Structure formats: C-alpha cells, structure tokens
Coordinates of C-alpha atoms and ligand atoms in Angstrom, one line a residue:
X577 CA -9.7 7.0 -26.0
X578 CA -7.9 10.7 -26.6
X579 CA -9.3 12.1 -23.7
X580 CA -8.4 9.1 -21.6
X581 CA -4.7 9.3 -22.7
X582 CA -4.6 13.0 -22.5
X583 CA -5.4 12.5 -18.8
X584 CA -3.1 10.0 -18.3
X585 CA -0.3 12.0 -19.7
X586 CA -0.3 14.2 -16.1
X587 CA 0.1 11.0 -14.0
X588 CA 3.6 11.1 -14.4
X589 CA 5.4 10.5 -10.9
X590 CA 7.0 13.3 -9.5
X591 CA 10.7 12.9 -8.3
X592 CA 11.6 11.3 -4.3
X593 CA 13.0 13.5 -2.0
X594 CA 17.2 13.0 -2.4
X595 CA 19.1 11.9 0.3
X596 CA 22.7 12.8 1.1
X597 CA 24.8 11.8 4.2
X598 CA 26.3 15.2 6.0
X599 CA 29.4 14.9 7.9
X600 CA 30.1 18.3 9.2
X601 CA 29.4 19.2 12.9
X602 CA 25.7 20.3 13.9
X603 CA 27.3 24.3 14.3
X604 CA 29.0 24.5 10.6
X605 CA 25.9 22.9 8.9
X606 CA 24.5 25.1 6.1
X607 CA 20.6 23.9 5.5
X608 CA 17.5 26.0 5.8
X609 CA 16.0 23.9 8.2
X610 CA 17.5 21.7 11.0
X611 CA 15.4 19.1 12.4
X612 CA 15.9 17.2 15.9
X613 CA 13.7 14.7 17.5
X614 CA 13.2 15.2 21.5
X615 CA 12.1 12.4 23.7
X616 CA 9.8 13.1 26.8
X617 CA 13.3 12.1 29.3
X618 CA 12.8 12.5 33.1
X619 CA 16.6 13.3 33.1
X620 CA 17.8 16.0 30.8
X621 CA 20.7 14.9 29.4
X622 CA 24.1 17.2 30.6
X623 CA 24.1 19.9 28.1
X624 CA 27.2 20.0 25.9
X625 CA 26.0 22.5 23.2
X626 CA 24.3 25.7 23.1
X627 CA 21.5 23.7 21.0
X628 CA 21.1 21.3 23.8
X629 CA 20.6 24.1 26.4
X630 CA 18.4 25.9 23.7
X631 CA 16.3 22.6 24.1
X632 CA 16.2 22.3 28.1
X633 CA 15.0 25.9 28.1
X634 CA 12.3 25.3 25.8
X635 CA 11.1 22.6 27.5
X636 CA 11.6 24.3 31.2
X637 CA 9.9 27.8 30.2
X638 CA 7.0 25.4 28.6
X639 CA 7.2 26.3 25.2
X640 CA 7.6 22.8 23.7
X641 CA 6.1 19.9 25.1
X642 CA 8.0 16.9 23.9
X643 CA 4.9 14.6 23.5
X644 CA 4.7 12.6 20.6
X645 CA 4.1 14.0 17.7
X646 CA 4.3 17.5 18.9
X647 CA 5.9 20.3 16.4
X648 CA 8.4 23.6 17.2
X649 CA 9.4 25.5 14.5
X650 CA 11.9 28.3 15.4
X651 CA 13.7 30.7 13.0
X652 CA 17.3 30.8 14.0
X653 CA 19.3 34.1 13.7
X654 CA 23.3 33.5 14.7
X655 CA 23.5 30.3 17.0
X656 CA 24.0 28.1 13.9
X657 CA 24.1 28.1 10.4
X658 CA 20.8 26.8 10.1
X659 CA 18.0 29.1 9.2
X660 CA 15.2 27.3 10.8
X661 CA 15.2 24.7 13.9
X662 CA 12.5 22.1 13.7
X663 CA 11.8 20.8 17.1
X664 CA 9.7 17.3 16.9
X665 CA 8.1 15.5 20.0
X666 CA 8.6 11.8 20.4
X667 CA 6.8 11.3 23.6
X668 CA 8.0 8.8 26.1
X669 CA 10.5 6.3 24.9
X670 CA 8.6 3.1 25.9
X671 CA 5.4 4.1 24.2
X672 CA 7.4 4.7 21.2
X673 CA 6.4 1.7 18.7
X674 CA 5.4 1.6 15.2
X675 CA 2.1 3.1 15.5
X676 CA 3.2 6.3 17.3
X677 CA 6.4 6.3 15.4
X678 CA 3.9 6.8 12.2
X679 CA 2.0 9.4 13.6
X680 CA 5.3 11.8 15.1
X681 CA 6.5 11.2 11.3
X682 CA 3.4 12.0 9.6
X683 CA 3.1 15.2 11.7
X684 CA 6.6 15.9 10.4
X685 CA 6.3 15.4 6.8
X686 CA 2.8 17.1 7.0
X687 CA 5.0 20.3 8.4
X688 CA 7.8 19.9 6.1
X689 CA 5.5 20.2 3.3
X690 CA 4.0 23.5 4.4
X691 CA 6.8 24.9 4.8
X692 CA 9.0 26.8 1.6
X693 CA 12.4 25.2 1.7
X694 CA 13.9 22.9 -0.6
X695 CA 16.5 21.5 2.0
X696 CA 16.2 20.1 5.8
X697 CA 18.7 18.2 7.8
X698 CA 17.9 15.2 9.8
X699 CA 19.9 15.0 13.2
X700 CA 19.1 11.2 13.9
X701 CA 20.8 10.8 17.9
X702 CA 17.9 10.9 19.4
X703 CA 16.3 8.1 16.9
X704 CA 19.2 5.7 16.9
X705 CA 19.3 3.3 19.7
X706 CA 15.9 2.1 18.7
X707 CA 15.4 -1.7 18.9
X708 CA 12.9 -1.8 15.7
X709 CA 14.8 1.4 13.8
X710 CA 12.6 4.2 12.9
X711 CA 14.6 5.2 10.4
X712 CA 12.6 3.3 7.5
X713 CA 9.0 5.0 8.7
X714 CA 10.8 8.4 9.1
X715 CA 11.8 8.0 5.0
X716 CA 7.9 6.4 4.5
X717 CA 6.4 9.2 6.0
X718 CA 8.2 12.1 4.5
X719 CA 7.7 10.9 1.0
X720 CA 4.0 10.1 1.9
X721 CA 3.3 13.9 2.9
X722 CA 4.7 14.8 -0.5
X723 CA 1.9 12.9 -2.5
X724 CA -0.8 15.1 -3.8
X725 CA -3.6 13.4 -6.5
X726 CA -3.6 15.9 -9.0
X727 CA -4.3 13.8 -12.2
X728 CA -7.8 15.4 -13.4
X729 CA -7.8 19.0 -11.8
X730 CA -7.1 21.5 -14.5
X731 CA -5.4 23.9 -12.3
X732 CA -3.1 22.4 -9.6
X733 CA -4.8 23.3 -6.5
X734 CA -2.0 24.2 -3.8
X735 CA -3.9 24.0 -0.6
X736 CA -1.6 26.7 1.1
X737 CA 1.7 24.6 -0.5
X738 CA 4.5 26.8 -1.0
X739 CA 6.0 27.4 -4.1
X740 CA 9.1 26.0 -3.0
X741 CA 9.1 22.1 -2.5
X742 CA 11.3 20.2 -0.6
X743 CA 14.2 18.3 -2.6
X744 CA 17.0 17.3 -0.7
X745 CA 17.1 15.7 2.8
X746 CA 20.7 15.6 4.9
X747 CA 21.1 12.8 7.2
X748 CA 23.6 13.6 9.8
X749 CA 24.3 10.0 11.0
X750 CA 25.8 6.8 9.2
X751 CA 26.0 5.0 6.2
X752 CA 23.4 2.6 7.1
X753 CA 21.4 5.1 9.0
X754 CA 20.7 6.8 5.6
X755 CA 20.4 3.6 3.8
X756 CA 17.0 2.7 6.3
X757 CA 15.6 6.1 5.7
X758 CA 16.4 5.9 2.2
X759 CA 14.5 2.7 1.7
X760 CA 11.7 4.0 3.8
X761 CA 11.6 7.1 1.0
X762 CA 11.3 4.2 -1.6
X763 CA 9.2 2.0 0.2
X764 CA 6.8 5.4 0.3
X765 CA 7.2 5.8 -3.5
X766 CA 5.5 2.7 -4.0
X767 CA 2.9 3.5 -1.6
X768 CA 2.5 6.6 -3.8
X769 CA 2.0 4.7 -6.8
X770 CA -0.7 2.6 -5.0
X771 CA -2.9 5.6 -3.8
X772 CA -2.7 6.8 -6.9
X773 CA -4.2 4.4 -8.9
X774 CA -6.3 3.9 -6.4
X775 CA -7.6 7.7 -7.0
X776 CA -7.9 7.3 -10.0
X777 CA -11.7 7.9 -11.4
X778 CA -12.9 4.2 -13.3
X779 CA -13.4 6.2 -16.3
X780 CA -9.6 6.2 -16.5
X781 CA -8.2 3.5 -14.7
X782 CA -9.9 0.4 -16.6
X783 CA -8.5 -3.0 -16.4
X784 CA -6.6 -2.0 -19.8
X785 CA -5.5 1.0 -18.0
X786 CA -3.7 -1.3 -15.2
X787 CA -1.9 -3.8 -17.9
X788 CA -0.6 -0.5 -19.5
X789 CA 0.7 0.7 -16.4
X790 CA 2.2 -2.6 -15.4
X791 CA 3.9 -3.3 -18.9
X792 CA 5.2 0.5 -18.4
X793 CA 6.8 -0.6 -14.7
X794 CA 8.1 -3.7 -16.2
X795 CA 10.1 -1.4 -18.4
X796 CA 11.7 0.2 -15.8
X797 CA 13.5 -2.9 -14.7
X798 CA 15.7 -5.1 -15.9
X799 CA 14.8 -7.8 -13.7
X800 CA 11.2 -7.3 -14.1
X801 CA 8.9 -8.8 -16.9
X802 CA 5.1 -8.7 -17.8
X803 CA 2.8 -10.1 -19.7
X804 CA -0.7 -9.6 -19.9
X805 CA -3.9 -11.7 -21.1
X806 CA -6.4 -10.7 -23.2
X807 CA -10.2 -11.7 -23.3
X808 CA -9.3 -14.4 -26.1
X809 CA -6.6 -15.8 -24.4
X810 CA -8.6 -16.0 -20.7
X811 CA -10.9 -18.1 -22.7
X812 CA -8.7 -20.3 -24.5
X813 CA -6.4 -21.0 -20.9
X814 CA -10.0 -21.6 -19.1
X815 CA -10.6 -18.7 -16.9
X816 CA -14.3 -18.4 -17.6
X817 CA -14.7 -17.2 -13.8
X818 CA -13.0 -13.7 -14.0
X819 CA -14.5 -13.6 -17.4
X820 CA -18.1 -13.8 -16.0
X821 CA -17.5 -10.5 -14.0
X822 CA -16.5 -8.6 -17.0
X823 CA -19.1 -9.9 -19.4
X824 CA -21.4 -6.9 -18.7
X825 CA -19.1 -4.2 -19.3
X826 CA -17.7 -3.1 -22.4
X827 CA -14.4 -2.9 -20.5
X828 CA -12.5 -5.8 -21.8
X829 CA -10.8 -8.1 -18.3
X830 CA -7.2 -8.2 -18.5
X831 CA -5.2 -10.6 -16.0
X832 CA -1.8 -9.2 -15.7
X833 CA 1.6 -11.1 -14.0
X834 CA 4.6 -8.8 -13.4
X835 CA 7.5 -11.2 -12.6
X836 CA 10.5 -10.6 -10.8
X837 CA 13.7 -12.4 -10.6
X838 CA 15.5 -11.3 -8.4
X839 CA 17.1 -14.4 -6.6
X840 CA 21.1 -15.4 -7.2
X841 CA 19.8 -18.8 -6.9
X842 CA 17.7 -18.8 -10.4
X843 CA 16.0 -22.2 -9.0
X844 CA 14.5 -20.2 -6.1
X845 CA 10.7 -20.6 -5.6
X846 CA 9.0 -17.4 -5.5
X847 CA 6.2 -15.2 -2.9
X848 CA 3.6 -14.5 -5.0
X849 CA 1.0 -11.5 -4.6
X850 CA -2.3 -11.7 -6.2
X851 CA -4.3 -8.3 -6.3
X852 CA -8.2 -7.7 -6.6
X853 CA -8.4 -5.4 -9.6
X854 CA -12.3 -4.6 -9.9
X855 CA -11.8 -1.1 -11.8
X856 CA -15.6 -0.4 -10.8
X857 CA -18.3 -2.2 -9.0
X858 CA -21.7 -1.5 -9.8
X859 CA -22.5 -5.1 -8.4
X860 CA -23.7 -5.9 -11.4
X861 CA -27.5 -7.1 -11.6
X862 CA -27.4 -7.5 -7.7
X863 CA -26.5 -3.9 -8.1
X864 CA -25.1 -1.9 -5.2
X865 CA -27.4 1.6 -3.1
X866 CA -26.1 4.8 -5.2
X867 CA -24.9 6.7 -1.6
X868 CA -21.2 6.5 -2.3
X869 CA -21.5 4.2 -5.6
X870 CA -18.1 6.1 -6.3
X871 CA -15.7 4.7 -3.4
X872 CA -16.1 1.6 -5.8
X873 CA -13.5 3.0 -8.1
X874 CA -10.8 1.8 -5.2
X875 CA -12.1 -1.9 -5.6
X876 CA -8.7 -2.2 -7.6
X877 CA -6.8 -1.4 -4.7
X878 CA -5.6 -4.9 -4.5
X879 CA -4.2 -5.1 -7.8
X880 CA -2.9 -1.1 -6.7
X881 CA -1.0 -2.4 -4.3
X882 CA 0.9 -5.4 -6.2
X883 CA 1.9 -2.6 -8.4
X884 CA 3.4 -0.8 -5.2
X885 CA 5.3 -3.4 -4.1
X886 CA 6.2 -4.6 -7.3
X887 CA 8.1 -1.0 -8.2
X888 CA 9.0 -1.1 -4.4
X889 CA 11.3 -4.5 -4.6
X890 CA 12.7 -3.6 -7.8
X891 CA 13.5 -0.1 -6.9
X892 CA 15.2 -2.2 -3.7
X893 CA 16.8 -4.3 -5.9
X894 CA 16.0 -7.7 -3.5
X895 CA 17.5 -10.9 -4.1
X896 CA 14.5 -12.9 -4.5
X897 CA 12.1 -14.2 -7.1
X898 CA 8.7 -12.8 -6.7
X899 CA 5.7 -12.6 -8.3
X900 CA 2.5 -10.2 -8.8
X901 CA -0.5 -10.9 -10.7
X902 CA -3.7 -8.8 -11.0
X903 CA -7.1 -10.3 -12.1
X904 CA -8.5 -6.8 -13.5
X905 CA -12.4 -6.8 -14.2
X906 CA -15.3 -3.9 -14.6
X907 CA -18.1 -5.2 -12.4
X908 CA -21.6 -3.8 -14.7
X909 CA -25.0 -4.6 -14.9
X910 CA -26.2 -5.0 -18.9
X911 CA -28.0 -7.2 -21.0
X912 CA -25.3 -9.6 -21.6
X913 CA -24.0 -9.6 -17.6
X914 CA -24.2 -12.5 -15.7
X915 CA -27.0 -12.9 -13.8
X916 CA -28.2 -14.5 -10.2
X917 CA -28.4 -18.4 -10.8
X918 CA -25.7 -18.7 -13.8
X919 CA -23.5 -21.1 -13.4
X920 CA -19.8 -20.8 -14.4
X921 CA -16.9 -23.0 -14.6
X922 CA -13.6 -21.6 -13.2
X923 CA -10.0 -22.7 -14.1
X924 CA -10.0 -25.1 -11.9
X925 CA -12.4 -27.1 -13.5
X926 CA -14.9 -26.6 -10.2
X927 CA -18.3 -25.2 -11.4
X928 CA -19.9 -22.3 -9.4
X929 CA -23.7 -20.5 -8.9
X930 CA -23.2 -16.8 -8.8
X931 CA -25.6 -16.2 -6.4
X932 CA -25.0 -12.4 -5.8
X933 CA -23.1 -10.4 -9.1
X934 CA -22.2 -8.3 -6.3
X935 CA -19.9 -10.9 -4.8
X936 CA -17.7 -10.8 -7.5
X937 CA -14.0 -10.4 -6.3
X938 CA -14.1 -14.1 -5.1
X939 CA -14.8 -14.8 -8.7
X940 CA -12.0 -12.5 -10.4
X941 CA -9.9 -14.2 -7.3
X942 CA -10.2 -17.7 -7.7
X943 CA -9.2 -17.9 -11.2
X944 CA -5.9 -16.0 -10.6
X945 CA -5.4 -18.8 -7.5
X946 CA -5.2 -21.3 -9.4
X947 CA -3.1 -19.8 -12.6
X948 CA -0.5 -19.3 -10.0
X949 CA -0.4 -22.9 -8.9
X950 CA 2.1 -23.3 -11.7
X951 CA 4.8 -21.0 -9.9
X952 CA 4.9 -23.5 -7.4
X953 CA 5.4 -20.8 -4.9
X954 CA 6.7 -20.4 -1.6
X955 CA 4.0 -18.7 -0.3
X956 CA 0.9 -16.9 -1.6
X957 CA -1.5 -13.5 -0.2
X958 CA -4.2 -12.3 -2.3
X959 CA -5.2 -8.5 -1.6
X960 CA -9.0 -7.4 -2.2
X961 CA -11.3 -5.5 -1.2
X962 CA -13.1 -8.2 -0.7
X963 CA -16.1 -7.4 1.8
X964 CA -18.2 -4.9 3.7
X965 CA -18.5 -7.3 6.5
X966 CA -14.8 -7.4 7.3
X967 CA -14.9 -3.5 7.5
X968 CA -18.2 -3.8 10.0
X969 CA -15.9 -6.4 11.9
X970 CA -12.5 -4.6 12.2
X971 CA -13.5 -1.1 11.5
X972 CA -10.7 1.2 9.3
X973 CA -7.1 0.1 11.8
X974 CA -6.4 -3.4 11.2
X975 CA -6.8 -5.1 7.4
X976 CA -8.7 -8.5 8.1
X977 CA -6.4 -11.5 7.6
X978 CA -7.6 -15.2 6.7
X979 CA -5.5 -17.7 6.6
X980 CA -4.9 -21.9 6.0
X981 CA -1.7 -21.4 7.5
X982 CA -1.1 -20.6 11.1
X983 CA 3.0 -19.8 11.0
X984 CA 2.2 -17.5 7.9
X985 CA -0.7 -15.9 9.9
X986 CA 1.1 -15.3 12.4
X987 CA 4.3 -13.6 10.6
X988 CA 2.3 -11.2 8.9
X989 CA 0.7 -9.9 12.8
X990 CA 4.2 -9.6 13.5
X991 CA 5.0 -7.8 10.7
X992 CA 2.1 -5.8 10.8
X993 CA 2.5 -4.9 14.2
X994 CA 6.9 -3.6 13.6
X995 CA 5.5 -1.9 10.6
X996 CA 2.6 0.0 11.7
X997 CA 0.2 -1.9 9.1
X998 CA -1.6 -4.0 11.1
X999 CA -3.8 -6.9 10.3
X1000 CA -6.0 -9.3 12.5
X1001 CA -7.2 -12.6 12.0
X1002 CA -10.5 -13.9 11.5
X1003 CA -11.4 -17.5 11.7
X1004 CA -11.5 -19.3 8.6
X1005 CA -12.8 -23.3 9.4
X1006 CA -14.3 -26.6 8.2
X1007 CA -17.7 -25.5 9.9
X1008 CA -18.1 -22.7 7.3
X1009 CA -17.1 -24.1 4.4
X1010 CA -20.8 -25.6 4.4
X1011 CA -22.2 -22.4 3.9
X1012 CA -21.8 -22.2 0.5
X1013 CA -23.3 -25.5 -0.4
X1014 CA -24.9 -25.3 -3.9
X1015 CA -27.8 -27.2 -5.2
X1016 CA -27.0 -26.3 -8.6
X1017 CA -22.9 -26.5 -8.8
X1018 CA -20.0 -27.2 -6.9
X1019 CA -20.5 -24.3 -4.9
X1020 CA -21.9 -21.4 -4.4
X1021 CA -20.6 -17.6 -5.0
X1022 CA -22.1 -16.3 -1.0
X1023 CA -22.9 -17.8 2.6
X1024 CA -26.0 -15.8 3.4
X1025 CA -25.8 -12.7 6.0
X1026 CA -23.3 -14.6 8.8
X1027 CA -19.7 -14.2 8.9
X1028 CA -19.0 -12.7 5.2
X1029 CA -15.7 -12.4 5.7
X1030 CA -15.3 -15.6 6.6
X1031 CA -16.9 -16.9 4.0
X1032 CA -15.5 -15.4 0.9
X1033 CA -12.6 -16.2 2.4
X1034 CA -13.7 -20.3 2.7
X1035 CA -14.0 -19.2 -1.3
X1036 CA -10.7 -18.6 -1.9
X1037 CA -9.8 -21.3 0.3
X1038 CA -11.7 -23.9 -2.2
X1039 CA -8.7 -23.2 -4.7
X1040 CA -5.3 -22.5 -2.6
X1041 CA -5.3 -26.3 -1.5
X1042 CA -1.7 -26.9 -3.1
X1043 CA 0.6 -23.7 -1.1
X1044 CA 0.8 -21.6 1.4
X1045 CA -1.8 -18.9 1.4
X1046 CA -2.9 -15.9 3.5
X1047 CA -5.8 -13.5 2.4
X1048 CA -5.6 -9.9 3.4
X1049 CA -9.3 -8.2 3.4
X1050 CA -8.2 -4.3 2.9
X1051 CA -12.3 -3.3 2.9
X1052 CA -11.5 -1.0 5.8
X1053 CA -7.3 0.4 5.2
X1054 CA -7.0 0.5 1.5
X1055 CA -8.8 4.5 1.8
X1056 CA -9.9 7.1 4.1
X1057 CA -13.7 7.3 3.6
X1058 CA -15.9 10.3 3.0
X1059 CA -15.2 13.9 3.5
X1060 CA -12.3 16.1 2.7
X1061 CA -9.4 13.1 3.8
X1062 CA -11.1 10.5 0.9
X1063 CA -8.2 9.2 -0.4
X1064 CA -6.3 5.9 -1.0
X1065 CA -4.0 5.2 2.0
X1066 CA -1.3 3.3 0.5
X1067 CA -1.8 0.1 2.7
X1068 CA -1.2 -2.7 3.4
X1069 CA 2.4 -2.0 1.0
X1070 CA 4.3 -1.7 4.0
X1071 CA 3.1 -4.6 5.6
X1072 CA 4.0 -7.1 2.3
X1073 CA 7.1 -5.5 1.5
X1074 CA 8.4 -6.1 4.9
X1075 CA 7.2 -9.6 4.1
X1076 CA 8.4 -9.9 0.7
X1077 CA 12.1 -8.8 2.1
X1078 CA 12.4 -11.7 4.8
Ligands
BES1735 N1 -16.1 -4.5 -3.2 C1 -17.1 -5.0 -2.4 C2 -16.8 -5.0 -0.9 C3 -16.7 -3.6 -0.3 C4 -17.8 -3.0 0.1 C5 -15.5 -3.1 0.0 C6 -17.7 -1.8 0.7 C7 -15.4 -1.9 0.6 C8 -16.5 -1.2 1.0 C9 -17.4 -6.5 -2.8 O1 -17.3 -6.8 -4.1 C10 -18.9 -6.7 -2.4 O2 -19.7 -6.1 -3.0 N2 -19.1 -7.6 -1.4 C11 -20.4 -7.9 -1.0 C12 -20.4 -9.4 -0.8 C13 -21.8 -9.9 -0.5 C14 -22.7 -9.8 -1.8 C15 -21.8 -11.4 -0.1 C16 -20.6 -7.2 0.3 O3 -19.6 -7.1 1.1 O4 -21.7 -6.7 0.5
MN1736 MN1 -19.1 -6.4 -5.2
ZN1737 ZN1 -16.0 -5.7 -5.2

C-alpha cells in the first residue's frame, strides 16, 4: 500500500477562491481586473460614466458582440484604477436561463484562469434583477474552471496556466449578493471533490480508498459522523448481495453512511442519498469489450457524488438531517467470483439469479435500499451509473430519472431545469416488472435487451416499497467521454443539493 498512500498524499484540496464584498465606487476600485457582464439590449441604456460610454462604443464600432458567452478583455491605462476590463456577453435577456447562464460562466472562469492575476472584481448590475439569480452558477463556475486533476502526474503540467493563480474575488453589490455567489463557490468545491474521485485511477481509489476519504470528511465537521462496514460485518447484518459483487476481487466491499444532523428539530426525518460506488467494473465473468475498459474507473461516480454533496451541506451549514451512504464494490472476474446462474440472497431476505456479473450496480444497490429503510426517511435518490442503455436513450445532457413517485419526479425536473443539471424521466411500470421473472429465485438480476434502463430501475424498485424514492441514471453526465476533455463532470451535485436545501 506505500505507493497507494504516497499518491494519495497529493490529493490534498487546493484552497476556494475568497470572496470579499467592495464598497468603493467602480472609478476608485483598485483590482487587476474588472469584470462587467453586458446584455444584448435593443436600447442602450443613457450613459452616466465614461465606462458605460467605453461600452456603447465597443459595441457600436463592432468590437464586442454582447452574445452570450462572448469574452473582451481590455488593458486599461488611466480611465480607472483597474488594470484590466473584462467585458462578458450575456446574450439576450429572455434566452438567459440556467443552461446559457452555465455556459457565459464557464467561458468566464475558463478566461479567468488563463489569465495571471490573483484578484478580479465582480460588477454584478447587470446580473441582479434576475428572477432565478445567477449569482450561485457564477460562484459554481469560477471555482469549477479552477479544478485541474493532478493527482498521479509527476510534474504538474500547466497547460498554458499562469504562474499566478487567482485568489480573491470582489463583489461589488450586497450582502446577500455575495452570499449567492459565495455558496455557488462552495457548491463548486464539492463538485470538485466529486470529479476528483471520480478521476481517480481504480488502482487508487478502491472501495477502502472511499471509506478513508469519507471518515476523513466526517472529520471535518462537527455535525457530520461516519461509520463504515467491513466484509465481516456486511455478512453478519445480511448484505450477501453487495457482497457477491466484490467476491472476485481481492478489494475488500466497504458500505459507508456519512450522517448529517443538521436539523434544530433533532426529531426531523432525514433525505437520504445512496451512491453507486463500483471502484472498477470488469463485469466480472460476463466481462465487459476492452475498447475503453478504463472509463469503468468512474462507475463510483455515484458514491463520488454523495461525497460532494455531503462536504457541500456541511460546508453550507443546512438545517436539516440528511444522510449519504455508499455501497463501494470492485466488480472482477476470478476463480472465486460469482458466476451467471448463482443465486444470492439480499438483505431483504428476497433471493436473486445473477444472470449477467456485469449487471452488478443493481446488486451493490439494492442492499444499501433497504439498510436505509431504518432512517425512515423523508425521501430517498440513489445515484449510479447504472446502464449503457440509459446513455443510448438520453445521450450525455440530461441524467435519466426513474421514479415511484410522481411529485418527487417532478421536483427534481424542476430543479434540474433552475440549476442547469437536467434530468428526464423514463417510464418505470407494473408491465416491466415481469421482465425479470426468475425460474430459479425471486427474481432475476436483467430483463433481456428492451428497455434497460427501465429495467434496472424495476430492480431497485423491488426494494424501495416503504419511502419515497427517485433513481437518477448518470451513465451519460457523470464524465466527458474520450479524447482530450475525459474527465469527471461533477454532476448531478448541483441538481441534489438544490434538492437537499428545499
Ligand atoms: N457500469 C455499467 C453501466 C455503464 C456502461 C455506465 C457504460 C456507463 C457507460 C453497468 O454496471 C453495466 O455494465 N450495465 C450493463 C447492464 C446489462 C448487463 C443488463 C449494461 O448497461 O450493459
Ligand atoms: Mn457492469
Ligand atoms: Zn457498473
């Protein structure tokens, strides 16, 4: 393990971007770069200042398009006491929601990153006004841009990043203007955390790995606690399930709860997250094609993102009890894996043929369900990357979403839709459930080719029959595929922080 925790030693977070609220007038301010959103307005606004004319002209003479997302950087010389003016594009008012909100931002943070200043000023006028504020996915994306995986290079590689970093951001607006962006900046923290287990190679982030890491966030809060089962004690409670996916590796499974109590009102029932934390899936002995074998190190990007919203509410501080637990497993093929036709019996007592090995987050899943049945939650949503046919269906924009529970269903596409984290829902009916008849046990582990999705979902359904439950497929969001951009995306932590918060 000395090279593992040699590795793990560099994983240390790097600090957030500071915040502090500026007061003095737009002339007198002293930062090196000054940034100031412009709208794509049919009627320029009367000029007052020499910025605003500054602005007009720019636009007039054609040398800054205010479409969304566009960028202006200008170096200043007397006009004000900033060194640089950032212009930034926000397109046409009415167009701008969540989704283009997220992409003018990213563009921003993107900039701010390449360029070598330690300080910028936010002038927020042209942000306020807004009927779902900005101000939060501003703070996301800035802190988002400053992520870079670094973990298992020897030599930091800079890609054209400055020396100098940025480290302090001014708002010039109100208390509760820089309180939004602020908790955007956390919010984006978290994410951070969550795309960086995520890139983590298996060889490092294990299921052990992941307990370590939790028991190490727990630490870091008052209000938060952990506790993690071993092997032995997954046996003794009954979880033979989850145990049957990690039989064949000589990672041990590790099911982890971080729990949060947060509520004034100690009898408060808690939201509860449960995460799909498959460090690696092979598939076991229905083992997967080799071509891109190693995106299977983010089939813990479940469990990833419980940890991100887990240091995101506590860093918030909420008043509310909530829970996360993570059902952590290596998916191998050896001589003592499970193999097609073995039947298991989960906690619940329901027996079930694993069909496929390959199926296996429904197994890790179903376990943890029911363990959390005991919480007597509010509300439950289970995170996996649970199937390739849910990223045939939706494609890489909207996380599939399953659900018992129409009202919850349709909160989270709200949600998803204010947030920019979209999900859509897939059907999840009676008429399925027969697809996984077994001859052999209760039921069994796959449906056969049609609606897979669906299916694993009518799984997890078999075991959430006492609470509210939604399912969130993130096959398709939790990371960019492929290519130079691979990468864990930090999704869907927006989305069920927003949730967690209501
Ligand atoms: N982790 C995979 C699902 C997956 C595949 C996510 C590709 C993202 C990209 C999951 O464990 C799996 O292998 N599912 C099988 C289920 C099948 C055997 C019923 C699948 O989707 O092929
Ligand atoms: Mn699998
Ligand atoms: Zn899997």
């Amino acid at each position: 393990m000395s090279y593992t925790r040699e590795l793990i030693s560099k994983t240390k977070k790097e600090s957030p971007v500071e915040l502090r609220l500026e007061t003095s007038q737009l002339i007198d301010l002293t930062t090196e770069c000054l940034i100031i959103g412009v709208p794509d307005t049919d009627s320029v606004e009367p000029t007052r200042t020499e910025l605003d004319t500054l602005i007009v002209e720019l636009i007039e003479s054609g040398d800054f398009k205010p479409s969304n997302g566009s960028t202006l950087v200008l170096r200043l010389q007397n006009s004000l006491s900033a060194k640089r003016l950032v212009l930034l594009g926000l397109g046409k008012p009415e167009n701008f929601d969540a989704l283009a909100q997220n992409e003018a931002f990213s563009g921003l943070g993107k900039l701010l990153r390449g360029l070598p200043i330690t300080d910028a000023a936010l002038h927020l006028k042209s942000l306020s006004n807004q009927a779902n504020s900005p101000l939060g996915r501003l703070g996301y994306c800035i802190e988002w841009a400053q992520y870079e995986y670094t973990a298992t290079k020897s030599k930091k590689d800079n890609k054209g990043k400055p020396e100098k970093q940025l480290a302090t951001l001014a708002i010039l607006g109100t208390e509760k203007q820089k309180d939004e962006v602020f908790n955007g900046i956390i919010l984006g923290q978290g994410a951070n955390l969550t795309r960086e287990l995520g890139n983590l190679p298996a060889n490092i982030c294990t299921p052990r790995y992941l307990a370590d890491q939790a028991v190490q966030l727990a630490d870091r809060f008052p209000k938060l606690s952990c506790e993690v089962f071993d092997e032995d004690a997954l046996r003794e409670i009954g979880m033979h399930c989850l145990l049957s996916v990690s039989q064949g590796s000589e990672e041990p499974a590790r099911f982890i709860i971080l729990n949060y109590q947060g509520a004034k009102d100690v009898s408060s029932k808690p939201k509860v997250l449960v995460g799909k934390g498959v460090t690696f899936d092979t598939g076991g002995i229905s083992i997967k094609g080799s071509a891109g074998m190693d995106e299977m190190k983010y089939d813990m990007c479940g469990a990833a993102t419980v940890m991100g919203c887990m240091q995101t509410i506590s860093e918030m501080d909420v008043d509310a009890n909530i829970i996360g637990v993570i059902a952590a497993a290596e998916n191998m093929p050896s001589g003592k894996a499970t193999k097609p036709g073995d039947v298991v019996t989960t906690l619940s007592g329901k027996t079930v043929e694993i069909l496929n090995t390959d199926a296996e987050g429904r197994l890790v899943l179903c376990d943890a369900l029911t363990y959390v049945e005991r919480f007597e939650p509010k509300a439950v949503i289970d995170i996996a990357t649970l199937t390739g046919a849910c990223l045939i269906a939706l494609g890489r924009h909207n996380s599939g979403l399953l659900s018992t529970d129409d009202a919850l269903a349709d909160e989270l596409i709200k949600i998803g839709r204010e947030t920019g984290d979209p999900c859509w829902r897939l059907p999840i009916e009676a008429p399925y459930q027969k697809l996984l008849d077994s001859n052999f046990a209760d039921i069994a582990n796959i449906g056969g080719r049609d609606a897979g999705a669906t299916t694993a979902a009518c799984f997890l359904a078999r075991f959430t029959e006492k609470y509210r439950w939604a399912h969130l497929d993130i096959a398709g969001t939790a990371w960019f595929s492929g290519g130079k951009a691979k990468g864990a995306s930090g999704r869907p932590v927006p989305l069920l922080v927003s949730w967690l918060i209501k």
